XYZ file of C-alpha atoms in Angstrom:
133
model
C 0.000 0.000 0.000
C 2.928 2.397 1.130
C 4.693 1.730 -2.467
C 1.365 2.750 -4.565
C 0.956 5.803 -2.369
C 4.634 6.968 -3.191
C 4.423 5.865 -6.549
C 1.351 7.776 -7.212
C 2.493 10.664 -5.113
C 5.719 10.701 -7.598
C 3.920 10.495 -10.671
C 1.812 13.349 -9.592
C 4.806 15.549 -8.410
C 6.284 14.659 -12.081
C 3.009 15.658 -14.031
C 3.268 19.119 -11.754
C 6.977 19.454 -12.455
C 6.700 19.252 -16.286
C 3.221 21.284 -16.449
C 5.161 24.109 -14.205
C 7.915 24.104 -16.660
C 5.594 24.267 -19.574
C 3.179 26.747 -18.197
C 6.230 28.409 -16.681
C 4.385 29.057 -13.225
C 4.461 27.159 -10.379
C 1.854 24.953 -8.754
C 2.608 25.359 -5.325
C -0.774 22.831 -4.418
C 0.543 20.010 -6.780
C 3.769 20.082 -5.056
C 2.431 19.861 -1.745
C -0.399 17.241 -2.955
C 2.455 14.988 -4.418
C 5.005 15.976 -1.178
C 1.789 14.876 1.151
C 1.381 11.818 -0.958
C 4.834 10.179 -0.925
C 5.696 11.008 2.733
C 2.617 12.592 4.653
C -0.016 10.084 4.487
C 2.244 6.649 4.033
C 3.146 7.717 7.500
C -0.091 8.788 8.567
C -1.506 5.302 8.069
C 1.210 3.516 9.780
C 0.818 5.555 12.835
C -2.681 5.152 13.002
C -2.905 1.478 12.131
C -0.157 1.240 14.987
C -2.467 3.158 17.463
C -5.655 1.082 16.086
C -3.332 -2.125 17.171
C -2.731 -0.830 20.718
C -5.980 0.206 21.521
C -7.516 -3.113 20.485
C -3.985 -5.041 22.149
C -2.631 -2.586 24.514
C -2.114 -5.543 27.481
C 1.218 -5.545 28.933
C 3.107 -7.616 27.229
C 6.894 -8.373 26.764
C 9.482 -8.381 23.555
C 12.009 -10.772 22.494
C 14.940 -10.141 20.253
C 16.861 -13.121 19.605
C 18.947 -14.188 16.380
C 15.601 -16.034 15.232
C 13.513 -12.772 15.188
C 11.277 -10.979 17.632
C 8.397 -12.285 19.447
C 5.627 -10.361 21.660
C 4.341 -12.480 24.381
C 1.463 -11.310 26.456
C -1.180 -13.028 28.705
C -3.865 -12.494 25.682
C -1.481 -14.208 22.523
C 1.892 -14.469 21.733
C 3.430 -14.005 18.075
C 5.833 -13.099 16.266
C 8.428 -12.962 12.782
C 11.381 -14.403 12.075
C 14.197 -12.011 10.562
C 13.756 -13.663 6.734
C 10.157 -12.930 7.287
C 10.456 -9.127 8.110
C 10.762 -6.613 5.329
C 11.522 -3.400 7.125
C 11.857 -1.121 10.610
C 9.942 1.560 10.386
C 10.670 4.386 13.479
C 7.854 6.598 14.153
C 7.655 8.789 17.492
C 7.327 6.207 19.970
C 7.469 3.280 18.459
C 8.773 0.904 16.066
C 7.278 -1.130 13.654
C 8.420 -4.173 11.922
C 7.042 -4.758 8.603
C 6.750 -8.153 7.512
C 7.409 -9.536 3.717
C 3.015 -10.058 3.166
C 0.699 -7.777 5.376
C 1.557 -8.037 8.534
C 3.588 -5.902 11.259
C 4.694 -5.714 14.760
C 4.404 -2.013 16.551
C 6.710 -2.430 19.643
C 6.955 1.091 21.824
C 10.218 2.255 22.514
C 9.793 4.657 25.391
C 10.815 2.146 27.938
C 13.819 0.441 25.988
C 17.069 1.074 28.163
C 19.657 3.178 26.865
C 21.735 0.988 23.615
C 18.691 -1.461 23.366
C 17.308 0.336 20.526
C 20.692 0.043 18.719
C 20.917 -3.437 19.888
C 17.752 -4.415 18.029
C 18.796 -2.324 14.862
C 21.664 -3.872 14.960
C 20.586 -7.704 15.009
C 17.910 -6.785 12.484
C 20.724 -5.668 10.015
C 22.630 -8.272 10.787
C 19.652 -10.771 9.613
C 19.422 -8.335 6.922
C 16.150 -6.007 7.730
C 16.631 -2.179 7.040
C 15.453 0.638 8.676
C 13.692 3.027 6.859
């Protein structure tokens, strides 16, 4: 979903770029529509469908970061993705999110990691070979 956003948030910002140049005046709304498009509202969704998540599974629960990938375990479920499976981290205020390869993902908060456990996950991750983005 994130790709045809950008995509379509490129091709618009193209179609504006070559219609400015043309017309020789800008379209200050195209930019920002195309702008909004490939980085406002992929990262609008995320953070909502992160917040949706919480609401609907905000029990305590506890993480897991091991060489096989990370695992949420609370008294409600337990899941989780190995590294192969994962696609992505995505950081947003607050939180990560790990993106799996089909349609799933894992929001896990960050405002209670310990100082070098964020880096410690980001660096396991890359070393199974997900990226942050």
């Amino acid at each position: 979903m994130f790709w045809l956003l950008r995509g379509l948030g490129i091709l618009l910002l193209v179609v504006v770029l070559i219609d400015s140049v043309a017309s020789r005046s800008i379209d200050a709304a195209g930019f920002a529509g195309g702008f909004l498009a490939v980085f406002g509202v992929p990262w609008l969704l995320a953070k909502r469908a992160s917040d949706r998540c919480w609401r609907l599974l905000g029990t305590p629960g506890t993480y897991t970061v091991s060489d096989w990938g990370i695992q949420r375990s609370s008294a409600l479920a337990q899941h989780g993705y190995a590294w192969s499976a994962l696609r992505h981290i995505h950081e947003i205020p607050g939180q990560m999110i790990f993106t799996s390869r089909s349609a799933g993902f894992l929001p896990m908060p960050t405002a209670a990691l310990l100082p070098g456990e964020r880096e410690h996950i980001l660096a396991t991750a890359a070393r199974n070979g997900v990226g942050l983005r």
